[in-house]
Coordinates of C-alpha atoms in Angstrom, one line a residue:
Chain L
M1 CA 240.9 40.3 142.2
K2 CA 239.8 39.7 145.7
I3 CA 237.4 42.1 147.6
L4 CA 237.3 42.3 151.3
V5 CA 234.0 43.5 152.9
P6 CA 234.0 44.3 156.6
V7 CA 230.5 44.1 158.1
K8 CA 229.1 45.0 161.5
R9 CA 226.3 43.6 163.5
V10 CA 224.1 46.4 164.8
V11 CA 220.6 47.0 166.3
D12 CA 218.1 46.7 163.5
H13 CA 217.3 50.1 162.0
N14 CA 213.6 49.7 162.7
V15 CA 214.1 49.3 166.5
K16 CA 213.6 52.4 168.6
V17 CA 216.5 52.1 171.1
R18 CA 216.1 53.1 174.7
V19 CA 218.6 54.1 177.4
K20 CA 218.9 51.8 180.4
S21 CA 217.2 53.4 183.4
D22 CA 220.5 54.1 185.2
G23 CA 222.0 55.8 182.1
S24 CA 224.8 53.3 181.9
G25 CA 224.2 52.1 178.4
V26 CA 221.7 51.2 175.7
D27 CA 219.1 48.6 176.5
L28 CA 220.0 45.8 174.0
D29 CA 218.1 42.9 175.7
N30 CA 215.9 41.0 173.3
V31 CA 216.5 43.6 170.6
K32 CA 216.5 42.5 166.9
M33 CA 220.0 42.6 165.5
S34 CA 220.9 43.0 161.8
I35 CA 223.7 43.6 159.4
N36 CA 224.5 47.3 159.3
P37 CA 222.5 48.7 156.3
F38 CA 225.4 50.5 154.7
D39 CA 227.5 47.2 155.0
E40 CA 224.7 45.4 153.3
I41 CA 225.1 47.8 150.4
A42 CA 228.9 47.1 150.4
V43 CA 228.3 43.3 150.2
E44 CA 225.9 43.8 147.3
E45 CA 228.4 46.0 145.4
A46 CA 231.2 43.4 145.9
V47 CA 228.9 40.6 144.8
R48 CA 227.9 42.5 141.7
L49 CA 231.5 43.1 140.8
K50 CA 232.1 39.4 141.0
E51 CA 229.1 38.7 138.9
A52 CA 230.3 41.2 136.3
G53 CA 233.6 39.3 136.2
S54 CA 235.6 42.2 137.8
A55 CA 236.3 40.3 141.0
S56 CA 237.2 36.6 141.6
E57 CA 236.4 36.3 145.3
V58 CA 234.4 38.2 148.0
V59 CA 235.5 37.7 151.6
V60 CA 233.4 39.1 154.4
V61 CA 234.8 39.8 157.8
S62 CA 233.2 40.8 161.1
L63 CA 234.6 41.6 164.5
G64 CA 232.7 41.0 167.7
G65 CA 230.9 38.4 169.7
K66 CA 229.5 35.1 168.5
G67 CA 226.4 36.9 167.1
C68 CA 228.6 38.2 164.2
Q69 CA 228.5 34.8 162.7
E70 CA 224.8 35.2 162.0
T71 CA 225.6 38.6 160.3
L72 CA 228.3 36.9 158.2
R73 CA 225.9 34.2 157.1
T74 CA 223.6 36.9 155.9
A75 CA 226.4 38.2 153.7
L76 CA 227.2 34.7 152.5
A77 CA 223.6 34.2 151.6
V78 CA 223.6 37.1 149.2
G79 CA 226.8 35.9 147.4
A80 CA 229.9 36.4 149.4
D81 CA 232.3 33.4 149.1
R82 CA 233.7 33.0 152.6
A83 CA 233.7 34.6 155.9
I84 CA 236.1 35.5 158.7
H85 CA 234.9 36.0 162.2
I86 CA 237.3 37.8 164.5
D87 CA 236.2 36.7 167.9
A88 CA 236.2 39.7 170.3
E89 CA 233.9 41.4 172.7
D90 CA 231.3 43.7 171.2
G91 CA 231.9 47.4 171.1
V92 CA 235.6 47.6 169.9
E93 CA 236.4 51.1 168.9
P94 CA 236.9 52.2 165.2
L95 CA 240.6 52.7 165.6
A96 CA 241.2 49.2 167.0
V97 CA 238.8 47.7 164.4
S98 CA 240.7 49.3 161.6
K99 CA 244.0 48.0 163.0
C100 CA 242.5 44.5 163.2
L101 CA 241.2 44.9 159.6
K102 CA 244.7 45.9 158.5
Q103 CA 246.0 42.6 159.8
V104 CA 243.3 40.8 157.9
V105 CA 244.2 42.7 154.7
S106 CA 247.9 41.6 155.1
R107 CA 246.7 38.0 155.4
E108 CA 244.2 38.1 152.6
D109 CA 245.9 40.5 150.3
P110 CA 242.7 42.0 148.6
E111 CA 243.0 44.8 146.1
L112 CA 239.8 46.4 147.2
V113 CA 238.0 46.9 150.5
I114 CA 234.3 47.9 150.3
M115 CA 232.4 48.8 153.5
G116 CA 229.6 50.9 154.8
K117 CA 230.3 54.6 155.4
Q118 CA 229.1 54.3 159.0
A119 CA 227.5 52.0 161.4
I120 CA 224.0 53.0 162.5
D121 CA 224.7 52.3 166.2
D122 CA 227.6 54.5 167.2
D123 CA 227.4 56.7 164.0
C124 CA 231.1 57.2 164.1
N125 CA 231.9 57.2 160.3
Q126 CA 235.6 56.5 160.9
T127 CA 236.6 52.9 160.3
G128 CA 237.0 53.0 156.5
Q129 CA 239.0 56.2 156.5
M130 CA 241.2 54.9 159.3
L131 CA 241.8 51.6 157.6
S132 CA 242.8 53.4 154.4
A133 CA 245.2 55.6 156.3
L134 CA 246.8 52.7 158.1
L135 CA 247.3 50.9 154.8
G136 CA 248.5 54.0 153.0
W137 CA 245.8 53.4 150.4
S138 CA 243.6 55.8 148.5
Q139 CA 240.0 56.3 149.8
G140 CA 236.7 56.9 148.2
T141 CA 234.1 57.6 150.9
F142 CA 230.3 58.0 150.6
A143 CA 230.3 56.4 147.2
S144 CA 227.2 56.4 145.1
E145 CA 228.9 54.9 142.0
L146 CA 231.9 52.7 141.6
K147 CA 233.7 51.7 138.4
L148 CA 236.9 49.7 138.1
N149 CA 239.2 50.1 135.2
G150 CA 242.5 48.2 135.6
D151 CA 244.7 49.7 138.3
K152 CA 242.3 52.7 138.8
A153 CA 238.9 53.0 140.4
T154 CA 236.4 55.8 139.5
V155 CA 234.2 56.8 142.4
T156 CA 231.3 59.2 142.5
R157 CA 230.9 60.6 146.0
E158 CA 228.0 62.2 147.7
I159 CA 229.2 65.5 149.0
D160 CA 227.3 68.3 150.7
G161 CA 226.7 70.4 147.5
G162 CA 226.0 67.5 145.1
L163 CA 228.4 64.9 143.7
E164 CA 232.1 64.6 142.9
T165 CA 234.0 62.0 141.0
L166 CA 237.5 60.9 142.0
E167 CA 240.0 58.7 140.3
L168 CA 241.7 56.5 142.8
A169 CA 244.9 54.4 142.5
M170 CA 244.2 50.8 143.4
P171 CA 244.3 49.3 146.0
A172 CA 241.6 51.4 147.6
V173 CA 239.1 51.5 150.4
I174 CA 235.6 52.4 149.3
T175 CA 232.8 53.3 151.8
C176 CA 229.2 53.1 150.6
D177 CA 226.5 55.7 150.7
L178 CA 222.8 54.7 150.4
R179 CA 222.4 55.2 146.7
L180 CA 225.2 52.9 145.5
N181 CA 222.8 50.1 144.9
E182 CA 219.7 48.4 146.2
P183 CA 220.7 45.2 148.0
R184 CA 218.9 42.0 147.0
Y185 CA 217.1 39.7 149.2
A186 CA 218.7 36.3 149.9
S187 CA 216.7 33.4 148.4
L188 CA 215.9 30.4 150.5
P189 CA 218.2 28.0 148.5
N190 CA 221.0 30.6 148.9
I191 CA 220.4 30.9 152.6
M192 CA 220.8 27.1 152.8
K193 CA 223.9 27.1 150.7
A194 CA 225.4 29.8 152.9
K195 CA 225.4 27.4 155.8
R196 CA 228.0 25.3 154.0
K197 CA 230.3 28.2 153.0
P198 CA 233.6 28.4 154.9
M199 CA 233.8 30.5 158.1
E200 CA 237.1 30.9 159.7
Q201 CA 237.4 32.0 163.3
I202 CA 240.3 34.0 164.6
P203 CA 240.6 35.0 168.2
V204 CA 241.3 38.8 168.3
S205 CA 244.4 38.1 170.4
E206 CA 246.0 36.4 167.5
L207 CA 246.1 39.6 165.5
G208 CA 248.5 41.3 168.0
V209 CA 246.4 44.5 168.1
D210 CA 245.8 46.4 171.4
I211 CA 242.1 46.9 171.5
T212 CA 241.9 48.6 174.9
P213 CA 239.2 51.3 174.7
R214 CA 240.5 54.9 174.4
I215 CA 237.2 56.6 174.9
Q216 CA 235.1 56.1 178.1
P217 CA 231.3 56.4 177.9
V218 CA 230.1 58.4 180.8
K219 CA 226.4 58.8 180.4
F220 CA 223.7 57.8 177.9
A221 CA 220.6 60.0 177.8
A222 CA 217.5 60.5 175.7
P223 CA 217.7 63.8 173.8
A224 CA 215.7 66.7 175.4
P225 CA 212.1 66.2 174.2
R226 CA 210.5 68.9 172.1
S227 CA 207.4 70.4 173.4
G228 CA 205.4 70.4 170.2
G229 CA 201.9 69.7 169.6
M230 CA 199.5 72.6 169.0
K231 CA 197.3 72.4 166.0
V232 CA 196.0 75.4 164.1
A233 CA 192.7 75.5 162.3
D234 CA 193.7 77.1 159.0
V235 CA 196.3 78.8 157.0
A236 CA 195.3 82.2 158.3
E237 CA 195.8 81.2 161.9
L238 CA 199.2 79.6 161.0
V239 CA 200.5 82.8 159.4
E240 CA 199.2 84.9 162.3
K241 CA 200.9 82.6 164.9
L242 CA 204.2 82.6 162.9
R243 CA 204.1 86.4 162.7
S244 CA 203.0 87.4 166.2
E245 CA 203.8 84.5 168.4
A246 CA 206.8 82.7 166.9
R247 CA 208.0 85.9 165.2
V248 CA 209.8 84.0 162.4
L249 CA 208.1 85.7 159.5
Chain H
M1 CA 247.2 74.3 174.7
R2 CA 247.3 74.7 171.0
I3 CA 244.3 74.0 168.8
L4 CA 244.3 73.5 165.0
V5 CA 241.1 74.1 163.1
I6 CA 241.0 72.9 159.5
A7 CA 239.3 75.5 157.4
E8 CA 237.2 74.2 154.5
Q9 CA 237.4 75.9 151.2
E10 CA 235.5 75.7 148.0
N11 CA 237.1 77.3 144.9
G12 CA 239.3 79.3 147.3
S13 CA 236.6 80.7 149.4
L14 CA 236.0 79.9 153.1
V15 CA 233.0 77.6 153.6
E16 CA 230.8 79.0 156.3
T17 CA 230.7 75.9 158.5
S18 CA 234.4 76.5 159.2
L19 CA 233.2 79.5 161.4
N20 CA 231.1 77.0 163.5
A21 CA 234.2 74.8 163.8
I22 CA 236.3 77.9 165.0
N23 CA 233.5 78.6 167.5
A24 CA 233.8 75.1 168.8
A25 CA 237.6 75.6 169.2
Q26 CA 236.9 78.7 171.2
K27 CA 234.6 76.8 173.5
L28 CA 237.3 74.1 173.9
A29 CA 239.9 76.8 174.6
A30 CA 237.7 78.6 177.1
S31 CA 237.1 75.3 179.0
H32 CA 240.8 74.9 179.3
G33 CA 241.3 78.5 180.6
S34 CA 243.0 79.7 177.4
A35 CA 244.6 78.3 174.3
A36 CA 246.0 79.4 171.0
I37 CA 243.7 78.7 168.0
D38 CA 245.4 78.3 164.7
V39 CA 243.5 77.8 161.4
L40 CA 244.9 75.8 158.5
A41 CA 244.1 77.4 155.2
A42 CA 245.2 74.8 152.6
G43 CA 244.3 75.0 149.0
H44 CA 245.5 76.4 145.7
N45 CA 245.7 80.2 145.3
T46 CA 244.8 80.7 148.9
D47 CA 245.6 84.4 149.5
A48 CA 241.9 85.2 149.7
L49 CA 241.1 82.2 151.9
A50 CA 243.9 83.0 154.3
A51 CA 242.7 86.6 154.6
E52 CA 239.2 85.4 155.3
C53 CA 240.5 83.1 158.0
A54 CA 242.7 85.8 159.5
A55 CA 239.6 88.1 159.8
V56 CA 237.8 85.7 162.2
A57 CA 237.9 87.0 165.8
G58 CA 239.9 84.8 168.2
V59 CA 242.2 83.2 165.7
D60 CA 245.8 83.6 166.6
E61 CA 247.6 82.4 163.5
V62 CA 246.6 81.3 160.1
I63 CA 248.8 78.7 158.5
Q64 CA 248.6 79.2 154.7
V65 CA 249.7 76.3 152.5
D66 CA 249.4 76.7 148.8
A67 CA 249.7 74.0 146.2
P68 CA 247.7 72.5 143.4
Q69 CA 247.4 69.1 145.3
Y70 CA 245.3 70.8 148.0
A71 CA 242.8 72.4 145.6
A72 CA 240.2 69.6 145.8
S73 CA 240.7 68.9 149.5
L74 CA 241.7 65.3 148.7
A75 CA 241.9 63.3 152.0
E76 CA 245.2 61.6 151.2
N77 CA 247.0 65.0 150.7
I78 CA 245.4 67.1 153.4
T79 CA 245.9 64.5 156.1
T80 CA 249.6 64.0 155.7
L81 CA 250.0 67.8 155.8
V82 CA 247.9 68.0 159.0
V83 CA 249.8 65.2 160.7
E84 CA 253.1 66.9 159.9
L85 CA 251.7 70.2 161.4
V86 CA 250.6 68.4 164.6
R87 CA 254.0 66.9 165.0
T88 CA 256.1 70.0 164.3
R89 CA 253.8 72.5 166.0
D90 CA 252.6 70.4 168.9
Y91 CA 248.9 70.7 168.6
Q92 CA 246.7 69.1 171.3
A93 CA 243.5 69.3 169.4
V94 CA 242.5 69.1 165.7
I95 CA 239.0 70.2 164.9
C96 CA 236.9 70.3 161.7
A97 CA 233.3 70.6 160.9
S98 CA 231.5 67.3 160.4
T99 CA 230.7 68.2 156.7
S100 CA 231.4 65.7 153.9
V101 CA 234.9 67.1 153.7
G102 CA 235.6 67.0 157.4
K103 CA 234.1 63.5 157.8
N104 CA 236.3 62.3 154.9
I105 CA 239.5 63.8 156.3
S106 CA 239.4 63.7 160.1
P107 CA 239.4 59.9 160.8
R108 CA 242.4 59.6 158.5
I109 CA 244.3 62.2 160.6
A110 CA 243.3 60.4 163.8
A111 CA 244.5 57.0 162.6
L112 CA 247.9 58.4 161.4
L113 CA 248.3 60.0 164.9
D114 CA 247.2 56.8 166.5
V115 CA 244.4 58.5 168.5
A116 CA 240.7 57.9 168.7
Q117 CA 238.4 60.4 167.1
V118 CA 235.2 61.8 168.7
S119 CA 232.7 62.3 165.8
D120 CA 230.0 64.8 165.4
V121 CA 230.3 66.6 168.8
T122 CA 227.3 68.7 169.7
E123 CA 228.5 70.0 173.0
I124 CA 231.9 70.5 174.5
I125 CA 231.9 70.1 178.3
G126 CA 235.7 70.4 178.8
V127 CA 238.9 69.2 177.2
G128 CA 238.3 65.5 176.7
T129 CA 234.6 65.5 177.6
Y130 CA 232.0 65.8 174.9
I131 CA 228.4 65.0 174.1
R132 CA 227.6 63.5 170.7
P133 CA 224.5 61.8 169.2
I134 CA 224.4 58.1 168.6
Y135 CA 221.7 55.8 167.2
A136 CA 220.6 58.5 164.7
G137 CA 220.2 61.1 167.4
N138 CA 217.9 58.9 169.6
I139 CA 220.6 58.8 172.3
M140 CA 223.0 61.5 173.4
L141 CA 226.3 60.0 174.7
T142 CA 228.6 61.9 177.1
C143 CA 232.1 60.5 176.6
E144 CA 235.6 61.1 177.8
S145 CA 238.8 60.9 175.8
A146 CA 242.3 61.1 177.4
E147 CA 244.0 61.1 174.0
P148 CA 247.1 63.4 173.8
V149 CA 245.7 64.9 170.6
Q150 CA 241.9 65.4 170.7
V151 CA 240.7 64.9 167.1
L152 CA 237.1 66.1 166.9
T153 CA 234.5 66.7 164.2
V154 CA 231.9 69.1 165.4
R155 CA 228.3 69.4 164.2
P156 CA 228.0 72.8 162.6
T157 CA 224.4 73.5 163.6
A158 CA 225.3 72.8 167.3
F159 CA 227.7 75.8 167.4
D160 CA 227.4 79.5 166.6
K161 CA 229.4 81.0 163.9
A162 CA 232.6 82.7 165.2
D163 CA 232.5 86.5 164.9
L164 CA 234.5 88.4 162.4
G165 CA 236.8 91.3 163.3
G166 CA 240.1 89.5 164.0
S167 CA 243.5 90.2 162.5
A168 CA 245.5 87.0 162.9
T169 CA 249.0 86.7 161.6
V170 CA 249.4 84.6 158.5
T171 CA 252.3 82.2 158.2
R172 CA 253.0 80.7 154.9
L173 CA 254.4 77.1 155.1
D174 CA 255.8 74.8 152.4
A175 CA 253.4 72.3 150.9
G176 CA 253.9 68.6 151.3
E177 CA 254.2 66.2 148.4
D178 CA 251.3 65.1 146.3
A179 CA 250.5 61.5 147.4
G180 CA 249.4 60.8 143.9
L181 CA 246.8 58.4 145.2
S182 CA 243.7 60.2 144.0
S183 CA 242.6 63.0 141.7
L184 CA 239.4 64.9 141.2
L185 CA 237.8 64.3 137.8
G186 CA 234.8 66.6 138.3
R187 CA 232.0 67.9 140.5
E188 CA 228.4 68.2 139.8
L189 CA 227.1 70.8 142.3
S190 CA 223.4 71.5 142.5
K191 CA 223.0 75.0 141.1
S192 CA 220.5 77.1 142.9
D193 CA 219.9 80.7 143.7
R194 CA 218.5 79.6 147.0
P195 CA 220.3 79.7 150.4
V196 CA 222.4 76.7 151.3
L197 CA 220.2 74.1 152.9
S198 CA 222.5 73.4 155.9
S199 CA 222.7 77.1 156.9
A200 CA 219.4 78.6 155.6
P201 CA 217.3 80.5 158.2
I202 CA 214.1 79.0 156.7
V203 CA 213.8 75.6 155.2
V204 CA 210.8 74.2 153.3
S205 CA 210.8 70.4 153.1
G206 CA 208.6 68.0 151.2
G207 CA 208.0 64.3 151.9
R208 CA 206.4 61.3 150.2
G209 CA 203.1 63.1 150.6
M210 CA 204.0 65.4 147.8
G211 CA 203.1 62.6 145.5
S212 CA 205.5 63.4 142.6
G213 CA 208.5 65.4 141.7
D214 CA 206.3 67.7 139.6
N215 CA 204.0 68.3 142.5
Y216 CA 207.0 69.0 144.7
Q217 CA 208.2 71.7 142.3
R218 CA 204.8 73.2 141.5
L219 CA 203.8 73.6 145.2
L220 CA 207.0 74.1 147.2
E221 CA 209.2 76.2 144.9
P222 CA 206.8 79.2 144.9
L223 CA 206.5 78.9 148.7
A224 CA 210.3 78.8 149.1
D225 CA 210.6 81.7 146.7
K226 CA 208.2 83.8 148.9
L227 CA 210.1 82.9 152.1
G228 CA 213.6 83.1 150.7
A229 CA 213.9 79.6 152.0
A230 CA 216.1 76.6 151.1
L231 CA 214.4 73.5 149.8
G232 CA 214.8 70.1 151.6
A233 CA 213.2 66.7 151.5
S234 CA 212.7 63.6 153.5
R235 CA 214.5 60.4 152.6
A236 CA 211.2 58.9 151.4
A237 CA 210.9 61.8 148.9
V238 CA 214.5 61.3 147.7
D239 CA 214.0 57.5 147.4
A240 CA 210.9 58.1 145.4
G241 CA 212.9 60.1 143.0
F242 CA 211.1 63.4 143.6
V243 CA 214.3 65.4 144.2
P244 CA 218.1 64.7 144.2
N245 CA 219.8 63.3 147.2
D246 CA 221.5 66.5 148.3
Y247 CA 218.0 67.8 149.3
Q248 CA 217.8 65.1 152.0
V249 CA 217.4 66.3 155.6
G250 CA 217.9 63.6 158.2
Q251 CA 220.4 61.4 159.9
T252 CA 221.7 60.1 156.6
G253 CA 221.3 63.5 154.9
K254 CA 221.9 67.0 156.1
I255 CA 221.4 68.2 159.7
V256 CA 219.6 71.5 159.7
A257 CA 218.7 73.9 162.5
P258 CA 216.9 76.8 160.9
E259 CA 214.7 79.5 162.5
L260 CA 211.7 78.0 160.7
Y261 CA 211.2 74.5 159.3
L262 CA 208.2 73.7 157.2
A263 CA 207.6 70.0 156.9
V264 CA 205.0 69.4 154.1
G265 CA 203.7 65.9 153.6
I266 CA 206.4 64.5 155.8
S267 CA 205.2 61.8 158.3
G268 CA 208.2 62.3 160.7
A269 CA 210.3 59.1 160.6
I270 CA 212.9 59.0 163.3
Q271 CA 215.7 59.4 160.9
H272 CA 214.1 62.6 159.5
L273 CA 213.5 64.0 163.0
A274 CA 217.2 63.5 163.8
G275 CA 218.0 66.0 161.0
M276 CA 215.7 68.8 161.9
S277 CA 214.5 68.7 165.5
D278 CA 216.9 71.5 166.5
A279 CA 214.9 73.9 164.4
K280 CA 213.6 76.8 166.4
V281 CA 210.1 76.6 165.0
I282 CA 208.6 73.6 163.2
V283 CA 205.5 73.8 161.2
A284 CA 203.9 70.6 159.8
I285 CA 201.3 70.3 157.1
N286 CA 200.0 66.7 156.8
K287 CA 196.7 65.1 156.1
D288 CA 197.3 62.3 158.6
P289 CA 196.2 63.5 162.1
D290 CA 198.3 60.8 163.7
A291 CA 201.6 61.6 161.8
P292 CA 204.5 61.6 164.3
I293 CA 205.6 64.9 162.9
F294 CA 202.7 66.6 164.7
Q295 CA 204.3 65.5 168.0
V296 CA 207.4 67.7 167.4
A297 CA 205.7 70.5 165.4
D298 CA 205.1 73.8 167.2
Y299 CA 202.2 74.4 164.8
G300 CA 200.4 71.6 163.0
L301 CA 198.0 72.1 160.2
E302 CA 196.0 69.1 159.2
G303 CA 194.6 68.8 155.7
D304 CA 195.3 68.4 152.0
L305 CA 198.7 69.9 151.1
N306 CA 197.5 70.5 147.5
E307 CA 195.1 73.1 148.8
L308 CA 196.9 74.4 151.9
V309 CA 200.3 75.0 150.4
P310 CA 199.1 77.3 147.6
E311 CA 196.9 79.1 150.1
L312 CA 199.9 79.6 152.4
T313 CA 202.0 80.9 149.5
E314 CA 199.1 83.3 148.6
C315 CA 198.8 84.4 152.2
L316 CA 202.4 85.4 152.4
A317 CA 202.1 87.8 149.5

């Protein structure tokens, strides 16, 4: 069984992003970029399935500028077998990305797609569900546990009130939540080995998908700051303030 | 303009965040001049659910669809139903709350309608113009969508609850087929007599500074009992195994906006602040005078939580 893992290159989660002074965008100059953390979990899960003998091949795919190749190498270094770089401008919207991924699915014919539940830059949380819809497949989003048994997958999902377990008909799209696994670090020999693994490049135009943006960004702004900052001396003063000043008790 | 709000149900009862989604629909309608707001009540044995939806003020029509395949709100089944409704009844907007159910379903609807979705809207400026948080709430994006059907998920804490006192007509429609792609095997819901975290007026949250799960329980449960508060936690406390994941407040957990938020032993990582900085009053108890949480807290109390929390609990008696 082949597993396809889409990954996205995003601003590293430790970077505190800033808005450009004219509000036209996010300042990405000289900012550290990394694989989207939820996608890292997806790669790890796919590699574990291969190691357990449930999968035969793990193919990673990323859509965007040349920098995506670095992200794909990261995935190859933790055990993916080969990579596909769909060469496009950065910032393609989730609907267009899912249409491109659908084309990749029809070329590669995987039985399972595993990906992050959302990217930590645009926080859309859409692409997995959209891909599943376009393929007419089942979906198991926000997964914290995944088991495969023949033509079924059992997925435990993080839901607002706790957990739920679904049985999905394969093929399926799974999107990962944080607790699905803890991704490994790539070892130096594996990083070296990843450089020799195959990476196919496909210009996005070859996929026949209209990637024209549907949503126009108008303004980027920092959120309204909170005016916090008074300290109280002791518990008695805190309770007094909460009762008489804030009136929340 | 016609707007469809997807009501969320759990065991046949309306989930409260649906009221926030209806309020968002009312704002969208108002910005357009006027619009009809319909609510989809899909589930199994939905008479009570449909009645609850019909009692919300400002709802024009409740569409009741009743079949076993809708009981678990499975994405594959609900989305084909919604897409059919959009096509036959000509909706120009589909709205649901950005809960785990809404986030699961909505993008699937958008893709089948071939329209872009706007996720986690916190402010509606007009039809097609919205504000939403990106980068874990560190940036607010104003964006415009000219899509013929506006598919939105709305952040429940950013909208009021719609008032009750309506009497919408209820129209019963036939169910669609069971897609047969997925089925619910079981749910493990956290059982608690406490208020629901995402809508509680008071939230007591603990972080890594609690030291252990035992300490979390021993110190914070009595305090939450006194206040009638929900219990929450930072991601660090969840990752350390002090409490289950559904306690998590933050960008990757629950977004809360209570009247009072007590952050105990929480340093205030960006991703935690993204989940609670809309609280009306924030109190921080932390031994580190430089903890970032103090920069957003209305009242900061510096010191050892092992002493201060029991003292606070005592003080509230």
